[in-house]
C-alpha positions as a Markdown table, in Angstrom:
| # | Residue | x | y | z |
|---|---|---|---|---|
| 1 | Met | 80.1 | 151.7 | 101.9 |
| 2 | Ala | 83.2 | 153.5 | 102.8 |
| 3 | Val | 84.9 | 153.3 | 106.2 |
| 4 | Gly | 88.4 | 154.5 | 106.9 |
| 5 | Cys | 91.5 | 153.1 | 108.5 |
| 6 | Ala | 94.0 | 155.2 | 110.2 |
| 7 | Val | 97.5 | 155.0 | 111.7 |
| 8 | Thr | 99.2 | 156.4 | 114.7 |
| 9 | Ser | 102.8 | 156.9 | 115.6 |
| 10 | Asp | 104.0 | 158.2 | 118.8 |
| 11 | Pro | 106.8 | 160.8 | 118.8 |
| 12 | Ile | 110.1 | 159.7 | 120.4 |
| 13 | Ala | 113.3 | 161.5 | 121.3 |
| 14 | Gly | 114.9 | 163.5 | 118.6 |
| 15 | Gly | 111.6 | 164.2 | 116.8 |
| 16 | Ala | 111.5 | 160.8 | 115.0 |
| 17 | Leu | 108.3 | 158.8 | 114.8 |
| 18 | Ala | 108.0 | 155.3 | 116.3 |
| 19 | Glu | 106.8 | 152.3 | 114.3 |
| 20 | Pro | 103.0 | 152.0 | 114.1 |
| 21 | Val | 101.6 | 149.6 | 116.6 |
| 22 | Arg | 100.0 | 146.5 | 115.2 |
| 23 | Val | 99.7 | 142.8 | 116.0 |
| 24 | Arg | 102.1 | 140.2 | 114.6 |
| 25 | Arg | 100.8 | 137.8 | 112.0 |
| 26 | Leu | 98.1 | 135.6 | 113.4 |
| 27 | Thr | 98.3 | 131.8 | 113.3 |
| 28 | Asp | 95.3 | 129.9 | 111.9 |
| 29 | Gln | 94.3 | 128.9 | 115.5 |
| 30 | Glu | 94.5 | 132.5 | 116.8 |
| 31 | Gly | 92.6 | 133.9 | 113.8 |
| 32 | Gln | 89.8 | 131.3 | 114.1 |
| 33 | Lys | 89.5 | 131.8 | 117.9 |
| 34 | Leu | 89.3 | 135.6 | 117.6 |
| 35 | Gln | 86.8 | 135.3 | 114.7 |
| 36 | Gln | 84.7 | 133.0 | 116.8 |
| 37 | Ile | 84.6 | 135.4 | 119.8 |
| 38 | Val | 83.8 | 138.4 | 117.6 |
| 39 | Arg | 81.0 | 136.5 | 115.7 |
| 40 | Arg | 79.4 | 134.7 | 118.6 |
| 41 | Gly | 80.1 | 137.1 | 121.3 |
| 42 | Ser | 81.4 | 136.3 | 124.8 |
| 43 | Thr | 80.1 | 136.3 | 128.3 |
| 44 | Ser | 83.0 | 138.6 | 129.2 |
| 45 | Ser | 82.8 | 142.1 | 127.7 |
| 46 | Val | 86.5 | 142.6 | 128.3 |
| 47 | Arg | 87.3 | 139.4 | 126.3 |
| 48 | Tyr | 85.0 | 140.5 | 123.5 |
| 49 | Arg | 86.4 | 144.0 | 123.2 |
| 50 | Arg | 90.0 | 142.8 | 123.3 |
| 51 | Ala | 89.2 | 140.2 | 120.5 |
| 52 | Val | 87.7 | 143.0 | 118.4 |
| 53 | Met | 90.8 | 145.1 | 118.9 |
| 54 | Leu | 93.2 | 142.3 | 117.9 |
| 55 | Leu | 91.1 | 141.2 | 114.8 |
| 56 | Ala | 90.8 | 144.8 | 113.7 |
| 57 | Ser | 94.6 | 145.4 | 114.0 |
| 58 | Ala | 95.2 | 142.2 | 112.1 |
| 59 | Gly | 93.0 | 143.5 | 109.3 |
| 60 | Gly | 95.2 | 146.5 | 108.8 |
| 61 | Asn | 93.4 | 149.1 | 111.0 |
| 62 | Arg | 95.5 | 151.4 | 113.1 |
| 63 | Val | 95.1 | 152.5 | 116.7 |
| 64 | Pro | 92.9 | 155.6 | 116.3 |
| 65 | Val | 90.4 | 153.6 | 114.1 |
| 66 | Ile | 90.3 | 150.7 | 116.5 |
| 67 | Ala | 89.8 | 153.0 | 119.5 |
| 68 | Gln | 86.8 | 154.5 | 117.7 |
| 69 | Leu | 85.5 | 151.1 | 116.9 |
| 70 | Val | 85.5 | 149.8 | 120.5 |
| 71 | Gln | 85.1 | 153.2 | 122.1 |
| 72 | Ala | 88.3 | 152.8 | 124.1 |
| 73 | Asp | 91.3 | 154.9 | 124.9 |
| 74 | Glu | 94.2 | 154.6 | 122.4 |
| 75 | Asp | 96.6 | 153.7 | 125.1 |
| 76 | Thr | 94.4 | 150.8 | 126.1 |
| 77 | Val | 94.4 | 149.5 | 122.5 |
| 78 | Arg | 98.2 | 149.8 | 122.3 |
| 79 | Asp | 98.6 | 147.9 | 125.6 |
| 80 | Val | 96.4 | 145.0 | 124.4 |
| 81 | Ile | 98.3 | 144.7 | 121.1 |
| 82 | His | 101.7 | 144.7 | 122.8 |
| 83 | Arg | 100.4 | 142.2 | 125.3 |
| 84 | Phe | 99.2 | 139.9 | 122.5 |
| 85 | Asn | 102.5 | 140.1 | 120.8 |
| 86 | Glu | 104.1 | 139.0 | 124.0 |
| 87 | Ile | 101.9 | 136.2 | 125.3 |
| 88 | Gly | 99.3 | 135.5 | 122.6 |
| 89 | Leu | 95.6 | 134.8 | 123.3 |
| 90 | Ala | 96.3 | 134.8 | 127.0 |
| 91 | Cys | 96.0 | 138.6 | 126.8 |
| 92 | Leu | 92.2 | 138.3 | 126.3 |
| 93 | Asp | 91.7 | 137.5 | 130.0 |
| 94 | Pro | 92.4 | 140.3 | 132.5 |
| 95 | Gln | 95.1 | 139.6 | 135.1 |
| 96 | Trp | 93.8 | 140.8 | 138.5 |
| 97 | Ala | 96.5 | 141.1 | 141.1 |
| 98 | Gly | 96.2 | 140.9 | 144.9 |
| 99 | Gly | 95.9 | 138.3 | 147.7 |
| 100 | Arg | 98.3 | 136.8 | 150.2 |
| 101 | Pro | 101.7 | 135.4 | 149.1 |
| 102 | Arg | 101.6 | 132.0 | 147.5 |
| 103 | Leu | 102.4 | 129.0 | 149.6 |
| 104 | Leu | 103.6 | 126.7 | 146.8 |
| 105 | Ser | 107.0 | 127.1 | 145.2 |
| 106 | Glu | 107.5 | 127.5 | 141.4 |
| 107 | Asp | 108.5 | 123.8 | 141.2 |
| 108 | Asp | 105.4 | 122.7 | 143.0 |
| 109 | Glu | 103.2 | 124.8 | 140.7 |
| 110 | Asp | 105.0 | 123.3 | 137.7 |
| 111 | Phe | 104.3 | 119.8 | 139.1 |
| 112 | Val | 100.6 | 120.6 | 139.7 |
| 113 | Thr | 100.2 | 122.0 | 136.1 |
| 114 | Gln | 102.0 | 119.0 | 134.6 |
| 115 | Thr | 99.8 | 116.6 | 136.6 |
| 116 | Ala | 96.6 | 118.4 | 135.6 |
| 117 | Thr | 97.5 | 118.2 | 131.9 |
| 118 | Thr | 98.4 | 114.5 | 132.1 |
| 119 | Arg | 95.8 | 111.9 | 131.4 |
| 120 | Pro | 94.9 | 110.2 | 134.7 |
| 121 | Thr | 95.2 | 106.7 | 133.2 |
| 122 | Lys | 98.9 | 107.3 | 132.6 |
| 123 | Leu | 99.2 | 107.9 | 136.4 |
| 124 | Gly | 97.3 | 104.8 | 137.3 |
| 125 | Gln | 94.0 | 106.4 | 138.0 |
| 126 | Pro | 90.8 | 104.8 | 136.7 |
| 127 | Phe | 89.3 | 107.8 | 134.8 |
| 128 | Thr | 89.9 | 109.6 | 131.6 |
| 129 | Arg | 89.9 | 113.2 | 133.0 |
| 130 | Trp | 90.5 | 115.0 | 136.2 |
| 131 | Ser | 87.9 | 116.8 | 138.3 |
| 132 | Ile | 89.0 | 119.4 | 140.8 |
| 133 | Arg | 88.2 | 117.1 | 143.7 |
| 134 | Lys | 90.0 | 114.1 | 142.2 |
| 135 | Leu | 93.1 | 116.2 | 141.4 |
| 136 | Val | 93.2 | 117.6 | 144.9 |
| 137 | Ala | 92.9 | 114.1 | 146.4 |
| 138 | Tyr | 95.6 | 112.7 | 144.1 |
| 139 | Leu | 98.1 | 115.6 | 144.8 |
| 140 | Arg | 97.8 | 114.9 | 148.6 |
| 141 | Lys | 98.7 | 111.3 | 148.1 |
| 142 | Val | 101.6 | 111.6 | 145.6 |
| 143 | His | 104.4 | 109.4 | 146.8 |
| 144 | Gly | 107.4 | 111.5 | 147.9 |
| 145 | Arg | 105.8 | 114.8 | 147.0 |
| 146 | Ala | 102.5 | 115.4 | 148.7 |
| 147 | Ile | 101.0 | 118.8 | 148.0 |
| 148 | Arg | 98.2 | 120.2 | 150.1 |
| 149 | Ile | 96.1 | 122.7 | 148.2 |
| 150 | Gly | 92.5 | 123.7 | 148.4 |
| 151 | Arg | 90.0 | 123.4 | 145.5 |
| 152 | Glu | 89.7 | 127.2 | 145.0 |
| 153 | Ala | 93.4 | 127.7 | 145.2 |
| 154 | Leu | 93.9 | 124.9 | 142.6 |
| 155 | Arg | 91.4 | 126.6 | 140.3 |
| 156 | Cys | 93.3 | 129.9 | 140.6 |
| 157 | Leu | 96.6 | 128.2 | 140.0 |
| 158 | Leu | 95.5 | 126.5 | 136.9 |
| 159 | Ala | 93.9 | 129.7 | 135.5 |
| 160 | Arg | 97.1 | 131.6 | 136.2 |
| 161 | Arg | 99.1 | 129.0 | 134.3 |
| 162 | Gly | 96.7 | 129.0 | 131.4 |
| 163 | Val | 95.1 | 125.6 | 132.0 |
| 164 | Thr | 91.3 | 125.6 | 131.6 |
| 165 | Phe | 88.6 | 122.9 | 131.6 |
| 166 | Gln | 87.4 | 122.7 | 128.0 |
| 167 | Arg | 86.0 | 120.3 | 125.5 |
| 168 | Thr | 88.3 | 118.3 | 123.3 |
| 169 | Lys | 88.5 | 120.0 | 120.0 |
| 170 | Thr | 90.1 | 119.7 | 116.6 |
| 171 | Trp | 91.7 | 122.6 | 114.8 |
| 172 | Lys | 91.5 | 123.2 | 111.1 |
| 173 | Glu | 95.0 | 123.9 | 109.7 |
| 174 | Ser | 94.9 | 125.7 | 106.4 |
| 175 | Pro | 95.8 | 123.1 | 103.7 |
| 176 | Asp | 96.2 | 125.9 | 101.1 |
| 177 | Pro | 99.6 | 125.5 | 99.4 |
| 178 | Asp | 99.5 | 129.2 | 98.5 |
| 179 | Arg | 98.7 | 130.4 | 102.0 |
| 180 | Glu | 101.8 | 132.6 | 102.5 |
| 181 | Ala | 101.6 | 134.0 | 99.0 |
| 182 | Lys | 97.9 | 135.0 | 99.5 |
| 183 | Leu | 98.5 | 136.6 | 102.9 |
| 184 | Asp | 101.5 | 138.5 | 101.4 |
| 185 | Arg | 99.4 | 139.7 | 98.5 |
| 186 | Ile | 96.6 | 140.9 | 100.9 |
| 187 | Glu | 99.2 | 142.7 | 103.0 |
| 188 | Glu | 100.8 | 144.3 | 99.9 |
| 189 | Val | 97.5 | 145.7 | 98.5 |
| 190 | Leu | 96.4 | 147.0 | 101.9 |
| 191 | Asp | 99.6 | 148.8 | 102.4 |
| 192 | Arg | 100.4 | 150.1 | 98.9 |
| 193 | Phe | 96.9 | 150.9 | 97.6 |
| 194 | Pro | 94.7 | 151.8 | 100.6 |
| 195 | Asp | 92.7 | 154.2 | 98.5 |
| 196 | Arg | 91.7 | 151.5 | 96.0 |
| 197 | Val | 91.1 | 148.5 | 98.2 |
| 198 | Phe | 87.8 | 147.1 | 99.5 |
| 199 | Ala | 87.1 | 143.8 | 101.4 |
| 200 | Phe | 83.8 | 142.0 | 101.2 |
| 201 | Asp | 82.3 | 138.9 | 102.7 |
| 202 | Glu | 78.9 | 137.4 | 103.5 |
| 203 | Phe | 77.3 | 138.1 | 106.9 |
| 204 | Gly | 74.8 | 135.6 | 108.1 |
| 205 | Pro | 72.8 | 133.4 | 108.1 |
| 206 | Leu | 70.1 | 136.0 | 108.9 |
| 207 | Gly | 66.7 | 134.8 | 110.1 |
| 208 | Ile | 64.0 | 137.2 | 111.3 |
| 209 | Arg | 63.0 | 135.3 | 114.4 |
| 210 | Pro | 63.2 | 137.4 | 117.6 |
| 211 | Thr | 66.8 | 137.4 | 118.7 |
| 212 | Gly | 67.9 | 137.8 | 122.3 |
| 213 | Gly | 70.5 | 140.3 | 123.3 |
| 214 | Ser | 71.2 | 143.0 | 125.8 |
| 215 | Cys | 70.0 | 146.6 | 126.5 |
| 216 | Trp | 69.6 | 149.1 | 129.3 |
| 217 | Ala | 66.4 | 148.7 | 131.3 |
| 218 | Glu | 65.0 | 149.3 | 134.8 |
| 219 | Gln | 66.2 | 146.9 | 137.5 |
| 220 | Thr | 64.1 | 143.7 | 137.7 |
| 221 | Arg | 62.1 | 144.8 | 134.6 |
| 222 | Pro | 64.0 | 143.4 | 131.6 |
| 223 | Asp | 62.9 | 144.2 | 128.1 |
| 224 | Arg | 61.1 | 141.2 | 126.6 |
| 225 | Leu | 60.6 | 140.1 | 123.0 |
| 226 | Pro | 57.6 | 138.0 | 121.7 |
| 227 | Ala | 58.5 | 134.4 | 121.3 |
| 228 | Thr | 57.5 | 134.2 | 117.6 |
| 229 | Tyr | 59.1 | 131.1 | 116.0 |
| 230 | His | 56.7 | 130.4 | 113.1 |
| 231 | Arg | 57.9 | 132.9 | 110.5 |
| 232 | Thr | 58.5 | 131.2 | 107.1 |
| 233 | His | 60.4 | 134.0 | 105.3 |
| 234 | Gly | 63.5 | 131.8 | 105.0 |
| 235 | Val | 67.1 | 132.7 | 105.7 |
| 236 | Arg | 69.2 | 135.3 | 103.9 |
| 237 | Tyr | 72.8 | 136.4 | 103.8 |
| 238 | Phe | 74.0 | 140.1 | 103.9 |
| 239 | His | 76.8 | 141.1 | 101.6 |
| 240 | Gly | 79.2 | 143.2 | 103.6 |
| 241 | Cys | 81.9 | 145.5 | 102.1 |
| 242 | Tyr | 84.7 | 147.2 | 103.9 |
| 243 | Ser | 86.2 | 150.0 | 101.8 |
| 244 | Val | 89.2 | 152.1 | 102.5 |
| 245 | Gly | 88.8 | 154.2 | 99.4 |
| 246 | Asp | 86.4 | 157.0 | 98.4 |
| 247 | Asp | 84.4 | 155.8 | 95.4 |
| 248 | Ile | 85.2 | 152.1 | 94.7 |
| 249 | Arg | 82.4 | 151.6 | 92.3 |
| 250 | Arg | 83.4 | 154.5 | 90.0 |
| 251 | Trp | 87.0 | 153.3 | 90.2 |
| 252 | Ala | 86.1 | 149.7 | 89.3 |
| 253 | Arg | 84.1 | 150.8 | 86.2 |
| 254 | Lys | 87.2 | 152.5 | 84.8 |
| 255 | Arg | 89.9 | 150.0 | 85.8 |
| 256 | Lys | 90.4 | 146.3 | 86.1 |
| 257 | Val | 89.8 | 144.8 | 89.5 |
| 258 | Glu | 92.0 | 142.1 | 91.1 |
| 259 | Leu | 90.5 | 139.7 | 93.6 |
| 260 | Cys | 92.8 | 138.7 | 96.4 |
| 261 | Phe | 91.4 | 135.5 | 98.0 |
| 262 | Thr | 92.1 | 134.6 | 101.6 |
| 263 | Pro | 93.7 | 131.3 | 102.2 |
| 264 | Thr | 91.5 | 128.3 | 103.0 |
| 265 | Tyr | 90.2 | 128.3 | 106.6 |
| 266 | Ala | 91.8 | 131.8 | 107.1 |
| 267 | Ser | 88.9 | 134.1 | 106.6 |
| 268 | Trp | 90.2 | 136.1 | 109.6 |
| 269 | Ala | 92.7 | 137.7 | 107.2 |
| 270 | Asn | 89.8 | 139.6 | 105.6 |
| 271 | Pro | 89.7 | 143.1 | 107.1 |
| 272 | Val | 85.9 | 143.2 | 107.0 |
| 273 | Glu | 85.6 | 140.4 | 109.6 |
| 274 | Ala | 86.4 | 142.7 | 112.5 |
| 275 | His | 83.4 | 144.9 | 111.7 |
| 276 | Phe | 80.8 | 142.0 | 111.6 |
| 277 | Gly | 80.8 | 141.6 | 115.4 |
| 278 | Pro | 79.6 | 145.2 | 116.2 |
| 279 | Leu | 77.2 | 144.9 | 113.2 |
| 280 | Arg | 75.6 | 141.8 | 114.7 |
| 281 | Gln | 75.7 | 143.2 | 118.2 |
| 282 | Phe | 73.9 | 146.5 | 117.4 |
| 283 | Thr | 71.4 | 145.4 | 114.7 |
| 284 | Ile | 70.7 | 141.6 | 115.0 |
| 285 | Thr | 70.8 | 140.9 | 118.8 |
| 286 | His | 67.8 | 142.3 | 120.8 |
| 287 | Ser | 65.8 | 142.6 | 117.7 |
| 288 | Asn | 62.4 | 141.6 | 116.4 |
| 289 | His | 62.3 | 142.5 | 112.7 |
| 290 | Ala | 59.0 | 141.9 | 110.9 |
| 291 | Asn | 60.6 | 140.7 | 107.7 |
| 292 | His | 63.9 | 140.7 | 105.8 |
| 293 | Thr | 63.2 | 144.1 | 104.2 |
| 294 | Val | 63.0 | 145.7 | 107.6 |
| 295 | Gln | 66.1 | 143.8 | 108.7 |
| 296 | Thr | 68.1 | 144.9 | 105.7 |
| 297 | Arg | 67.0 | 148.6 | 106.3 |
| 298 | Ala | 68.3 | 148.3 | 109.9 |
| 299 | Leu | 71.6 | 147.0 | 108.6 |
| 300 | His | 71.9 | 149.8 | 106.1 |
| 301 | Ala | 70.9 | 152.4 | 108.6 |
| 302 | Tyr | 73.6 | 151.3 | 111.1 |
| 303 | Leu | 76.3 | 151.2 | 108.3 |
| 304 | Arg | 75.4 | 154.7 | 107.2 |
| 305 | Trp | 75.8 | 155.9 | 110.8 |
| 306 | Arg | 79.0 | 154.0 | 111.2 |
| 307 | Asn | 80.5 | 155.5 | 108.0 |
| 308 | Ala | 79.5 | 159.0 | 109.0 |
| 309 | Asn | 81.0 | 158.7 | 112.5 |
| 310 | Gly | 84.0 | 156.4 | 112.1 |
| 311 | Arg | 86.2 | 158.0 | 109.4 |
| 312 | His | 88.8 | 160.8 | 109.7 |
| 313 | Arg | 90.4 | 161.7 | 106.4 |
| 314 | Asp | 93.3 | 163.6 | 107.9 |
| 315 | Val | 94.3 | 160.6 | 110.0 |
| 316 | Leu | 94.0 | 158.4 | 106.9 |
| 317 | Ala | 96.3 | 160.6 | 104.9 |
| 318 | Ala | 98.8 | 160.7 | 107.7 |
| 319 | Glu | 98.7 | 156.9 | 107.8 |
| 320 | Arg | 99.6 | 156.5 | 104.2 |
| 321 | Cys | 102.7 | 158.7 | 104.6 |
| 322 | Glu | 103.8 | 157.1 | 107.8 |
| 323 | Arg | 103.2 | 153.6 | 106.4 |
| 324 | Ala | 105.3 | 154.3 | 103.4 |
| 325 | Arg | 108.2 | 155.6 | 105.5 |
| 326 | Val | 108.1 | 152.7 | 107.9 |
| 327 | Arg | 108.0 | 150.1 | 105.2 |
| 328 | Ser | 110.9 | 151.6 | 103.3 |
| 329 | Glu | 113.1 | 152.0 | 106.4 |
| 330 | Lys | 112.3 | 148.8 | 108.3 |
| 331 | Gly | 111.4 | 146.5 | 105.4 |
| 332 | Ile | 108.6 | 144.9 | 107.5 |
| 333 | Arg | 105.7 | 143.1 | 105.9 |
| 334 | Trp | 102.2 | 142.3 | 107.2 |
| 335 | Gly | 102.5 | 140.9 | 110.7 |
| 336 | Gly | 105.9 | 142.4 | 111.4 |
| 337 | Arg | 107.9 | 139.8 | 109.5 |
| 338 | Pro | 111.2 | 140.8 | 108.1 |
| 339 | Leu | 111.5 | 140.6 | 104.3 |
| 340 | Ile | 114.3 | 138.1 | 104.5 |
| 341 | Glu | 112.4 | 135.8 | 106.8 |
| 342 | Ala | 109.2 | 136.0 | 104.7 |
| 343 | Ala | 111.2 | 135.0 | 101.6 |
């Protein structure tokens, strides 16, 4: 399959072109979190769409292509990318403004945040974690610094400071000794040979049991799927390929092909990952395929539609010229790193 990637540059004073907008290099934690949101979905459509934008940009896609992918305005995509480069994953959550002036000073808010992120046992409390009620009660009785705050105000304060109630987790750091070299090689081939590069990965596991999802329906009359959970057709994986060239198969037959492996635990660096989220959303969820053959045909039909409606050759050609100019003038590698720093 062949889907394009494009670049955009905004004119600035003097007729020069600004540097293409893209995310900085993702850390392992950021890449894994974005990949998790795109693969599994999110209860917040804003959070899901922003994750797709960031992961697509990290995969080498430019603003026009990302805007087509998520059906958003190009300025919105640029704002999300700039915001991520400033504050990281906090940009996934919208910041709604409004309300009366805050009654707590910055020092008081810092103290509340520090207390909430400290284990209660270190403060002489007989429990391992705070609840909102326990934290409110403790803050009112702190010796020498009593803080009166309501439960809802405390929730808003913690959310504003980026403190959320979550399960204790462990993160997988990439132990690959060649991590930087592999990422640099992926960056190089995406930038230097966009017409001869394709990315591939497995998409699955794919069962054929009815899968819940979402759709448009009359109010109080949801579309229902039969609860059929006794199909014994097994589980399959779909081989997904993301190509930025025209005819990869013909090219591969005539020339040698180099495989650029992603680092261990860093599959987010694969450009095809950003396209698996919409593929699952529009073909797997809210489906009731009779067998794997029907399911595969649905996947192929969606990909044919996506390839026919998501590529603009003129924009792709402009991207190549602009990318070459920016790289030669700025000396910036994948993720916006200077060449000296990367070395």
